[in-house]
């Protein structure tokens, strides 16, 4: 079992590091390939297709086998990574990242589905704890590795670095994973797949481009929103009629699946919101390098590692699991509240402690929610339930990043306009706000302006974290509403 776990964890680590490593290299990539206006798509294209494809991999693994689909997703991801490394212009790179996201969707969901096949729920906690720890490790390892590669090698190695890990994971799984291939005479639910993918893609496009490529109050926003709703309505009709639905409607009649999906949605929003915006505070306000700001997330990562592994072991020993997502979401809310009290001169030790609280809470939630969903459904629905929970967590992350980003931008603009007007100090060039993607440019502002900008940015960040508190509390409410079903020790 340990060898299987190594292969699964390597594959997940490969996909997650490759997703996060690119952020550090983006300025260098633009300097080589050009296409500044397409910069955001390098990162968001993978997130978009990963989220949209996650539910599909679960059902495909039901029809064509877990091992085969896992290896297919690994091959797709790896070939796309090689293609991204050889890209000669920005459109080629974005296209490769789109394909990479499809493979990443399988690498997100299938390892947890395979664990569900080979380990019964009562014993699964100890292993899911290690899977959850991968999220924390990749959070820091990605940006740090990206900084090292950019400083010492070609940016193309940000994509090629995943190839050796993927090859090792493929070989390990090929040798040690022995699952029966139960061929089923069934067709893929193409209508359901099209509607789910189309609705998710339109929603993700609206969230990722709104406020940047077009105004929130614009025909593009309303058009994409209406199309998304239309596609999701079509998905409901398609799933009701399909003999092998991607997300069986009966899952949404299951109280545990609905509540764990809701809680995962809120976990994703809180987690990705904190992970995306905390480095901005550290780099812009505290003047840290990308590498140093990545190291500052170590307390959160260590908290996630410790609580994820510990909670998994306790669940295996006691069979009790509900307390962990409840307490975990309350700790997430508490950590976000503490971070909402940041000011320009907050001691780094205090920041580290507050991030540790957040990390401990996240580690207690993420994999236990997946375990609860798997435990509540039959073996036939286990793959769909697992990929469904992963889908809602990714969707929550996308919604959280977009919503928190809009809050940060709007609050910063308001704070700067008010403070600069009161001080009768215009920004150089008459710009309304500084370039948030250029900490060096902000640091080069004249002293009085810089002081106002840093204070305004800190207050805007405080608002972002404060808004995250009720989001986490909604997740806690969903966890409290869960019924603690005994963990099964045999198949059903």
Short mmCIF file of C-alpha atoms in Angstrom, two decimals:
data_model
loop_
_atom_site.label_atom_id
_atom_site.label_comp_id
_atom_site.label_asym_id
_atom_site.label_seq_id
_atom_site.Cartn_x
_atom_site.Cartn_y
_atom_site.Cartn_z
CA UNK A 1 0.00 0.00 0.00
CA UNK A 2 2.85 2.37 0.78
CA UNK A 3 4.28 1.95 -2.74
CA UNK A 4 0.89 2.76 -4.26
CA UNK A 5 0.65 5.85 -2.05
CA UNK A 6 4.11 7.00 -3.23
CA UNK A 7 3.03 6.78 -6.86
CA UNK A 8 -0.23 8.64 -6.26
CA UNK A 9 1.41 11.36 -4.18
CA UNK A 10 4.16 11.86 -6.78
CA UNK A 11 1.54 12.35 -9.49
CA UNK A 12 -0.44 14.86 -7.40
CA UNK A 13 2.75 16.69 -6.43
CA UNK A 14 3.72 16.85 -10.11
CA UNK A 15 0.47 18.49 -11.17
CA UNK A 16 0.21 20.89 -8.24
CA UNK A 17 3.83 22.08 -8.36
CA UNK A 18 3.56 22.60 -12.12
CA UNK A 19 0.48 24.72 -11.53
CA UNK A 20 2.09 26.93 -8.87
CA UNK A 21 5.66 27.09 -10.19
CA UNK A 22 4.68 29.21 -13.19
CA UNK A 23 3.67 32.30 -11.22
CA UNK A 24 7.26 33.21 -10.33
CA UNK A 25 8.40 32.81 -13.94
CA UNK A 26 5.63 34.83 -15.63
CA UNK A 27 7.59 38.12 -15.92
CA UNK A 28 10.54 36.26 -17.49
CA UNK A 29 8.24 34.35 -19.85
CA UNK A 30 6.67 37.59 -21.06
CA UNK A 31 10.12 39.05 -21.56
CA UNK A 32 10.99 36.14 -23.87
CA UNK A 33 7.70 35.48 -25.69
CA UNK A 34 5.99 38.87 -25.43
CA UNK A 35 2.21 39.08 -25.12
CA UNK A 36 1.82 41.05 -21.89
CA UNK A 37 -1.93 41.34 -22.52
CA UNK A 38 -2.22 37.53 -22.49
CA UNK A 39 -0.21 37.05 -19.29
CA UNK A 40 -3.14 36.13 -17.05
CA UNK A 41 -4.13 33.29 -19.37
CA UNK A 42 -0.91 31.37 -18.74
CA UNK A 43 -2.03 30.74 -15.16
CA UNK A 44 -5.81 30.79 -15.50
CA UNK A 45 -6.05 28.49 -18.55
CA UNK A 46 -4.87 25.50 -16.51
CA UNK A 47 -7.18 26.29 -13.59
CA UNK A 48 -10.12 26.63 -15.97
CA UNK A 49 -9.72 23.28 -17.74
CA UNK A 50 -8.69 21.49 -14.54
CA UNK A 51 -11.89 22.55 -12.80
CA UNK A 52 -14.08 21.80 -15.80
CA UNK A 53 -12.62 18.34 -16.42
CA UNK A 54 -12.45 17.06 -12.83
CA UNK A 55 -15.99 15.53 -12.72
CA UNK A 56 -15.45 13.82 -16.07
CA UNK A 57 -12.41 11.81 -14.96
CA UNK A 58 -14.35 10.13 -12.17
CA UNK A 59 -16.98 8.74 -14.52
CA UNK A 60 -14.41 7.81 -17.19
CA UNK A 61 -12.56 5.79 -14.55
CA UNK A 62 -15.80 3.96 -13.79
CA UNK A 63 -16.20 3.03 -17.45
CA UNK A 64 -12.61 2.34 -18.53
CA UNK A 65 -10.73 1.57 -15.31
CA UNK A 66 -8.98 3.63 -12.62
CA UNK A 67 -5.41 2.67 -13.49
CA UNK A 68 -5.84 3.24 -17.22
CA UNK A 69 -7.46 6.67 -16.79
CA UNK A 70 -4.88 7.68 -14.18
CA UNK A 71 -2.08 6.86 -16.58
CA UNK A 72 -3.87 8.59 -19.46
CA UNK A 73 -4.23 11.78 -17.40
CA UNK A 74 -0.55 11.55 -16.41
CA UNK A 75 0.53 11.18 -20.05
CA UNK A 76 -1.68 14.09 -21.17
CA UNK A 77 -0.28 16.28 -18.42
CA UNK A 78 3.34 15.36 -19.15
CA UNK A 79 3.14 15.79 -22.95
CA UNK A 80 1.46 19.16 -22.46
CA UNK A 81 4.22 20.19 -20.01
CA UNK A 82 6.86 19.30 -22.62
CA UNK A 83 4.93 21.29 -25.23
CA UNK A 84 4.68 24.30 -22.91
CA UNK A 85 8.44 24.21 -22.41
CA UNK A 86 9.02 24.29 -26.19
CA UNK A 87 6.45 27.06 -26.84
CA UNK A 88 7.72 29.76 -29.21
CA UNK A 89 4.99 32.32 -28.60
CA UNK A 90 2.26 33.09 -26.09
CA UNK A 91 -0.66 31.40 -27.97
CA UNK A 92 1.33 28.13 -28.13
CA UNK A 93 2.08 28.33 -24.41
CA UNK A 94 -1.57 29.02 -23.51
CA UNK A 95 -2.74 26.13 -25.72
CA UNK A 96 -0.33 23.78 -23.98
CA UNK A 97 -1.52 25.02 -20.57
CA UNK A 98 -5.14 24.34 -21.59
CA UNK A 99 -4.27 20.70 -22.36
CA UNK A 100 -2.16 20.49 -19.20
CA UNK A 101 -5.19 21.49 -17.14
CA UNK A 102 -7.19 18.60 -18.60
CA UNK A 103 -4.58 16.16 -17.38
CA UNK A 104 -4.35 17.95 -14.03
CA UNK A 105 -8.08 17.41 -13.51
CA UNK A 106 -7.48 13.67 -13.55
CA UNK A 107 -4.45 13.93 -11.28
CA UNK A 108 -6.53 15.88 -8.76
CA UNK A 109 -9.42 13.42 -8.51
CA UNK A 110 -8.17 9.96 -9.47
CA UNK A 111 -5.58 9.42 -6.68
CA UNK A 112 -8.28 9.88 -4.06
CA UNK A 113 -10.65 7.61 -6.02
CA UNK A 114 -7.96 4.92 -6.23
CA UNK A 115 -7.38 5.20 -2.48
CA UNK A 116 -11.10 4.66 -2.05
CA UNK A 117 -10.80 1.44 -4.06
CA UNK A 118 -7.87 -0.09 -2.21
CA UNK A 119 -8.54 1.10 1.37
CA UNK A 120 -11.83 0.96 3.24
CA UNK A 121 -13.10 4.19 4.88
CA UNK A 122 -12.20 3.16 8.43
CA UNK A 123 -8.53 2.72 7.45
CA UNK A 124 -8.43 5.49 4.84
CA UNK A 125 -7.83 8.37 7.24
CA UNK A 126 -4.15 7.65 7.79
CA UNK A 127 -3.51 7.71 4.02
CA UNK A 128 -5.69 10.69 3.11
CA UNK A 129 -3.73 12.70 5.67
CA UNK A 130 -0.61 12.28 3.54
CA UNK A 131 -2.55 13.18 0.40
CA UNK A 132 -3.74 16.36 2.09
CA UNK A 133 -0.18 17.21 3.09
CA UNK A 134 0.74 17.34 -0.61
CA UNK A 135 -1.35 20.50 -0.97
CA UNK A 136 0.73 22.24 1.67
CA UNK A 137 4.10 21.11 0.32
CA UNK A 138 3.29 22.18 -3.24
CA UNK A 139 2.13 25.59 -1.99
CA UNK A 140 5.66 26.49 -0.94
CA UNK A 141 7.70 24.21 -3.19
CA UNK A 142 6.17 25.61 -6.40
CA UNK A 143 7.07 29.31 -5.95
CA UNK A 144 10.45 28.48 -4.40
CA UNK A 145 11.33 26.10 -7.22
CA UNK A 146 10.15 28.65 -9.77
CA UNK A 147 12.37 31.33 -8.26
CA UNK A 148 15.39 29.02 -8.28
CA UNK A 149 14.81 27.96 -11.91
CA UNK A 150 14.37 31.53 -13.14
CA UNK A 151 17.53 32.65 -11.32
CA UNK A 152 19.73 29.75 -12.43
CA UNK A 153 18.20 28.07 -15.50
CA UNK A 154 15.89 28.70 -18.44
CA UNK A 155 12.24 29.42 -17.58
CA UNK A 156 11.35 26.46 -19.80
CA UNK A 157 12.49 24.13 -17.01
CA UNK A 158 9.50 25.34 -14.99
CA UNK A 159 7.51 23.01 -17.25
CA UNK A 160 10.10 20.33 -17.98
CA UNK A 161 10.86 19.81 -14.27
CA UNK A 162 7.62 17.85 -13.90
CA UNK A 163 8.60 15.23 -16.50
CA UNK A 164 10.97 13.11 -14.32
CA UNK A 165 8.46 13.06 -11.46
CA UNK A 166 5.69 12.04 -13.84
CA UNK A 167 7.78 9.23 -15.34
CA UNK A 168 8.60 7.85 -11.89
CA UNK A 169 4.93 8.05 -10.86
CA UNK A 170 3.86 6.23 -14.06
CA UNK A 171 6.38 3.41 -13.52
CA UNK A 172 5.47 2.99 -9.83
CA UNK A 173 1.75 2.80 -10.57
CA UNK A 174 2.32 0.43 -13.49
CA UNK A 175 4.24 -1.98 -11.26
CA UNK A 176 2.39 -1.88 -7.95
CA UNK A 177 -1.23 -0.93 -8.67
CA UNK A 178 -3.22 -4.07 -9.39
CA UNK A 179 -6.90 -3.27 -9.88
CA UNK A 180 -9.39 -5.45 -11.75
CA UNK A 181 -10.51 -3.93 -15.04
CA UNK A 182 -14.26 -4.34 -15.06
CA UNK A 183 -15.36 -3.56 -18.58
CA UNK A 184 -18.85 -2.13 -18.76
CA UNK A 185 -21.01 -1.94 -21.85
CA UNK A 186 -21.99 1.70 -21.40
CA UNK A 187 -21.68 4.93 -23.32
CA UNK A 188 -20.08 8.13 -22.13
CA UNK A 189 -22.64 10.78 -21.19
CA UNK A 190 -21.47 13.24 -23.84
CA UNK A 191 -24.43 15.60 -23.43
CA UNK A 192 -23.88 15.83 -19.71
CA UNK A 193 -20.13 16.22 -20.18
CA UNK A 194 -20.65 19.01 -22.73
CA UNK A 195 -23.11 20.90 -20.53
CA UNK A 196 -21.04 20.56 -17.33
CA UNK A 197 -17.84 21.58 -19.12
CA UNK A 198 -19.53 24.43 -21.00
CA UNK A 199 -21.25 25.81 -17.91
CA UNK A 200 -18.10 25.62 -15.80
CA UNK A 201 -15.94 27.16 -18.55
CA UNK A 202 -18.32 30.10 -19.03
CA UNK A 203 -18.48 30.70 -15.27
CA UNK A 204 -14.69 30.53 -14.95
CA UNK A 205 -14.23 32.92 -17.89
CA UNK A 206 -16.62 35.40 -16.31
CA UNK A 207 -14.86 35.21 -12.94
CA UNK A 208 -11.28 35.32 -14.28
CA UNK A 209 -11.79 38.04 -16.90
CA UNK A 210 -14.43 40.17 -15.17
CA UNK A 211 -13.03 43.44 -13.89
CA UNK A 212 -9.93 43.07 -16.12
CA UNK A 213 -10.79 42.33 -19.74
CA UNK A 214 -14.31 43.71 -19.37
CA UNK A 215 -16.31 45.51 -16.70
CA UNK A 216 -18.45 43.52 -14.28
CA UNK A 217 -21.46 45.53 -15.41
CA UNK A 218 -21.14 44.69 -19.10
CA UNK A 219 -22.81 42.57 -21.80
CA UNK A 220 -19.91 40.07 -21.56
CA UNK A 221 -20.61 39.43 -17.88
CA UNK A 222 -24.33 38.97 -18.41
CA UNK A 223 -23.84 36.91 -21.55
CA UNK A 224 -21.35 34.50 -19.96
CA UNK A 225 -23.47 34.29 -16.80
CA UNK A 226 -26.62 33.51 -18.79
CA UNK A 227 -24.80 30.93 -20.91
CA UNK A 228 -23.40 29.28 -17.78
CA UNK A 229 -26.86 29.02 -16.22
CA UNK A 230 -28.26 27.64 -19.48
CA UNK A 231 -25.55 24.98 -19.65
CA UNK A 232 -26.03 23.95 -16.02
CA UNK A 233 -29.79 23.68 -16.60
CA UNK A 234 -29.04 21.50 -19.62
CA UNK A 235 -26.70 19.40 -17.46
CA UNK A 236 -29.51 18.74 -14.98
CA UNK A 237 -31.78 17.50 -17.79
CA UNK A 238 -29.01 15.44 -19.39
CA UNK A 239 -27.97 13.82 -16.11
CA UNK A 240 -31.57 12.82 -15.33
CA UNK A 241 -31.89 10.98 -18.62
CA UNK A 242 -28.39 9.50 -19.03
CA UNK A 243 -27.92 5.81 -18.16
CA UNK A 244 -24.37 6.59 -16.92
CA UNK A 245 -24.44 10.25 -15.76
CA UNK A 246 -21.24 12.15 -15.00
CA UNK A 247 -22.68 13.42 -11.71
CA UNK A 248 -25.63 11.15 -10.84
CA UNK A 249 -28.64 13.20 -9.65
CA UNK A 250 -29.05 10.79 -6.72
CA UNK A 251 -25.85 12.23 -5.25
CA UNK A 252 -27.60 15.57 -4.78
CA UNK A 253 -30.30 13.79 -2.80
CA UNK A 254 -27.61 12.61 -0.39
CA UNK A 255 -27.31 15.01 2.56
CA UNK A 256 -23.66 14.19 3.22
CA UNK A 257 -22.54 14.71 -0.38
CA UNK A 258 -24.34 18.06 -0.65
CA UNK A 259 -22.96 19.35 2.66
CA UNK A 260 -19.39 18.15 2.05
CA UNK A 261 -19.50 19.75 -1.42
CA UNK A 262 -20.71 23.04 0.08
CA UNK A 263 -18.06 22.92 2.80
CA UNK A 264 -15.39 22.16 0.17
CA UNK A 265 -16.59 25.11 -1.90
CA UNK A 266 -16.04 27.42 1.08
CA UNK A 267 -12.71 25.75 1.96
CA UNK A 268 -11.48 26.36 -1.59
CA UNK A 269 -12.55 30.01 -1.52
CA UNK A 270 -10.85 30.67 1.83
CA UNK A 271 -7.68 28.71 1.01
CA UNK A 272 -6.99 30.08 -2.47
CA UNK A 273 -7.95 33.60 -1.39
CA UNK A 274 -5.34 33.53 1.37
CA UNK A 275 -2.68 31.82 -0.75
CA UNK A 276 -3.06 34.24 -3.65
CA UNK A 277 -3.09 37.52 -1.75
CA UNK A 278 -0.82 36.99 1.25
CA UNK A 279 2.34 37.06 -0.93
CA UNK A 280 1.21 40.43 -2.31
CA UNK A 281 1.18 41.89 1.20
CA UNK A 282 4.60 40.42 1.95
CA UNK A 283 6.17 41.63 -1.30
CA UNK A 284 4.48 45.03 -1.66
CA UNK A 285 4.11 46.15 1.95
CA UNK A 286 7.03 44.34 3.58
CA UNK A 287 9.38 44.54 0.58
CA UNK A 288 10.18 40.82 0.49
CA UNK A 289 11.50 38.97 -2.54
CA UNK A 290 9.28 36.26 -4.06
CA UNK A 291 11.52 33.60 -2.51
CA UNK A 292 11.35 35.19 0.95
CA UNK A 293 7.58 35.60 0.75
CA UNK A 294 7.32 31.93 -0.19
CA UNK A 295 9.36 30.97 2.86
CA UNK A 296 6.99 33.04 5.01
CA UNK A 297 4.21 30.61 4.13
CA UNK A 298 6.12 27.76 5.82
CA UNK A 299 4.19 28.13 9.12
CA UNK A 300 0.92 27.60 7.23
CA UNK A 301 2.36 24.63 5.36
CA UNK A 302 3.71 23.04 8.53
CA UNK A 303 0.32 23.57 10.15
CA UNK A 304 -1.39 21.85 7.22
CA UNK A 305 1.08 18.97 7.25
CA UNK A 306 0.76 18.38 10.98
CA UNK A 307 -3.01 18.65 11.27
CA UNK A 308 -3.71 16.70 8.06
CA UNK A 309 -1.58 13.72 9.08
CA UNK A 310 -2.65 13.84 12.75
CA UNK A 311 -6.37 14.12 12.03
CA UNK A 312 -6.16 11.25 9.54
CA UNK A 313 -4.51 8.98 12.09
CA UNK A 314 -7.02 9.92 14.82
CA UNK A 315 -9.92 9.21 12.46
CA UNK A 316 -8.48 5.78 11.67
CA UNK A 317 -7.99 4.97 15.36
CA UNK A 318 -11.34 6.28 16.67
CA UNK A 319 -13.68 6.19 13.68
CA UNK A 320 -14.89 9.71 14.58
CA UNK A 321 -14.44 12.38 11.92
CA UNK A 322 -17.04 15.17 12.19
CA UNK A 323 -15.17 17.17 14.84
CA UNK A 324 -12.27 17.84 12.46
CA UNK A 325 -14.03 19.80 9.67
CA UNK A 326 -16.09 21.69 12.27
CA UNK A 327 -13.09 22.76 14.35
CA UNK A 328 -10.98 23.16 11.21
CA UNK A 329 -13.37 25.65 9.58
CA UNK A 330 -13.63 27.58 12.84
CA UNK A 331 -9.82 27.77 12.95
CA UNK A 332 -9.79 28.95 9.33
CA UNK A 333 -12.25 31.69 10.28
CA UNK A 334 -10.10 32.57 13.29
CA UNK A 335 -6.92 32.67 11.22
CA UNK A 336 -8.51 34.94 8.62
CA UNK A 337 -9.83 37.23 11.38
CA UNK A 338 -6.35 37.51 12.90
CA UNK A 339 -4.89 38.29 9.46
CA UNK A 340 -7.52 41.01 9.00
CA UNK A 341 -5.74 42.91 11.81
CA UNK A 342 -2.49 43.27 9.85
CA UNK A 343 -0.82 46.67 9.66
CA UNK A 344 2.30 47.91 7.92
CA UNK A 345 4.56 47.07 10.86
CA UNK A 346 3.08 43.80 12.12
CA UNK A 347 5.96 41.62 13.43
CA UNK A 348 6.77 38.73 11.10
CA UNK A 349 6.56 36.27 14.03
CA UNK A 350 2.93 37.29 14.60
CA UNK A 351 2.15 36.89 10.90
CA UNK A 352 3.73 33.42 10.96
CA UNK A 353 1.64 32.41 13.98
CA UNK A 354 -1.58 33.62 12.36
CA UNK A 355 -0.77 31.74 9.16
CA UNK A 356 -0.06 28.61 11.20
CA UNK A 357 -3.58 28.83 12.68
CA UNK A 358 -4.98 29.07 9.16
CA UNK A 359 -2.91 26.11 7.99
CA UNK A 360 -3.94 23.90 10.92
CA UNK A 361 -7.58 24.61 10.15
CA UNK A 362 -7.20 23.83 6.43
CA UNK A 363 -5.38 20.57 7.16
CA UNK A 364 -8.22 19.39 9.40
CA UNK A 365 -10.86 20.00 6.69
CA UNK A 366 -9.80 19.16 3.20
CA UNK A 367 -9.29 15.40 3.10
CA UNK A 368 -11.74 14.58 5.89
CA UNK A 369 -14.53 16.11 3.79
CA UNK A 370 -13.57 13.84 0.88
CA UNK A 371 -13.50 10.84 3.25
CA UNK A 372 -16.98 11.71 4.59
CA UNK A 373 -18.41 11.92 1.07
CA UNK A 374 -16.83 8.60 0.04
CA UNK A 375 -18.12 6.92 3.18
CA UNK A 376 -21.71 8.08 2.61
CA UNK A 377 -22.21 6.70 -0.90
CA UNK A 378 -22.21 3.24 -2.40
CA UNK A 379 -19.15 1.78 -4.10
CA UNK A 380 -20.76 2.46 -7.49
CA UNK A 381 -20.98 6.19 -6.76
CA UNK A 382 -17.67 6.58 -4.97
CA UNK A 383 -15.73 7.90 -7.98
CA UNK A 384 -18.44 10.41 -8.92
CA UNK A 385 -18.72 11.63 -5.31
CA UNK A 386 -14.95 12.05 -4.97
CA UNK A 387 -14.54 13.96 -8.23
CA UNK A 388 -17.65 16.02 -7.37
CA UNK A 389 -16.20 17.21 -4.06
CA UNK A 390 -12.87 18.01 -5.77
CA UNK A 391 -14.77 19.92 -8.45
CA UNK A 392 -16.58 22.11 -5.93
CA UNK A 393 -13.34 22.82 -4.05
CA UNK A 394 -11.64 23.98 -7.28
CA UNK A 395 -14.70 26.00 -8.22
CA UNK A 396 -14.68 27.63 -4.78
CA UNK A 397 -11.03 28.53 -5.29
CA UNK A 398 -11.77 30.22 -8.62
CA UNK A 399 -14.73 32.11 -7.17
CA UNK A 400 -12.71 33.12 -4.11
CA UNK A 401 -9.76 34.45 -6.12
CA UNK A 402 -12.04 36.46 -8.42
CA UNK A 403 -14.22 37.84 -5.63
CA UNK A 404 -11.37 38.66 -3.26
CA UNK A 405 -9.41 40.21 -6.14
CA UNK A 406 -12.33 42.51 -6.98
CA UNK A 407 -12.69 43.46 -3.30
CA UNK A 408 -8.97 44.22 -3.03
CA UNK A 409 -8.96 46.35 -6.18
CA UNK A 410 -12.08 48.32 -5.30
CA UNK A 411 -11.09 48.91 -1.68
CA UNK A 412 -7.56 49.95 -2.66
CA UNK A 413 -8.86 52.41 -5.26
CA UNK A 414 -11.22 53.94 -2.72
CA UNK A 415 -8.60 54.17 0.03
CA UNK A 416 -6.02 55.74 -2.28
CA UNK A 417 -8.43 58.26 -3.76
CA UNK A 418 -9.59 59.33 -0.31
CA UNK A 419 -6.14 59.53 1.29
CA UNK A 420 -4.36 61.18 -1.61
CA UNK A 421 -7.14 63.72 -2.01
CA UNK A 422 -6.94 64.53 1.71
CA UNK A 423 -3.17 64.95 1.48
CA UNK A 424 -3.46 66.76 -1.87
CA UNK A 425 -0.86 64.43 -3.38
CA UNK A 426 -1.40 63.08 -6.92
CA UNK A 427 0.22 59.84 -8.00
CA UNK A 428 2.94 60.26 -10.64
CA UNK A 429 1.48 60.36 -14.14
CA UNK A 430 -2.02 60.93 -12.81
CA UNK A 431 -2.74 57.21 -12.41
CA UNK A 432 -5.52 56.18 -10.07
CA UNK A 433 -3.78 53.17 -8.55
CA UNK A 434 -0.26 51.73 -8.65
CA UNK A 435 0.56 48.58 -10.58
CA UNK A 436 -0.08 45.83 -8.05
CA UNK A 437 2.04 43.42 -10.05
CA UNK A 438 5.17 45.56 -9.70
CA UNK A 439 6.37 45.84 -6.08
CA UNK A 440 9.60 47.53 -7.21
CA UNK A 441 7.65 50.26 -8.96
CA UNK A 442 5.58 50.87 -5.85
CA UNK A 443 8.70 50.99 -3.69
CA UNK A 444 10.18 53.64 -5.99
CA UNK A 445 7.34 56.09 -5.26
CA UNK A 446 8.20 59.28 -3.33
CA UNK A 447 8.21 58.87 0.46
CA UNK A 448 4.88 60.55 1.32
CA UNK A 449 3.11 58.76 -1.53
CA UNK A 450 4.69 55.41 -0.64
CA UNK A 451 3.53 55.68 2.96
CA UNK A 452 -0.05 56.32 1.86
CA UNK A 453 0.03 53.53 -0.73
CA UNK A 454 1.39 50.93 1.70
CA UNK A 455 -1.14 51.86 4.37
CA UNK A 456 -4.00 51.82 1.84
CA UNK A 457 -2.88 48.44 0.48
CA UNK A 458 -2.72 46.99 3.99
CA UNK A 459 -6.22 48.22 4.80
CA UNK A 460 -7.50 46.76 1.54
CA UNK A 461 -5.88 43.42 2.39
CA UNK A 462 -7.48 43.55 5.84
CA UNK A 463 -10.87 43.85 4.16
CA UNK A 464 -10.15 40.83 1.95
CA UNK A 465 -9.30 38.65 4.95
CA UNK A 466 -12.25 39.97 6.94
CA UNK A 467 -14.65 39.08 4.12
CA UNK A 468 -13.16 35.59 4.20
CA UNK A 469 -14.31 35.12 7.81
CA UNK A 470 -18.06 34.69 7.04
CA UNK A 471 -17.10 32.47 4.09
CA UNK A 472 -15.26 30.14 6.47
CA UNK A 473 -18.13 30.31 8.97
CA UNK A 474 -20.53 29.18 6.25
CA UNK A 475 -18.23 26.20 5.74
CA UNK A 476 -18.34 25.54 9.48
CA UNK A 477 -22.14 25.67 9.39
CA UNK A 478 -22.20 23.10 6.59
CA UNK A 479 -19.83 20.86 8.60
CA UNK A 480 -21.98 21.19 11.73
CA UNK A 481 -25.03 20.13 9.72
CA UNK A 482 -23.30 16.88 8.67
CA UNK A 483 -24.52 13.66 10.23
CA UNK A 484 -21.57 11.62 11.50
CA UNK A 485 -22.08 8.30 9.77
CA UNK A 486 -19.91 5.47 11.15
CA UNK A 487 -16.92 4.77 8.91
CA UNK A 488 -17.36 1.51 7.04
CA UNK A 489 -14.84 -1.28 7.42
CA UNK A 490 -16.13 -3.30 4.47
CA UNK A 491 -17.40 -2.72 0.94
CA UNK A 492 -21.02 -2.17 0.09
#
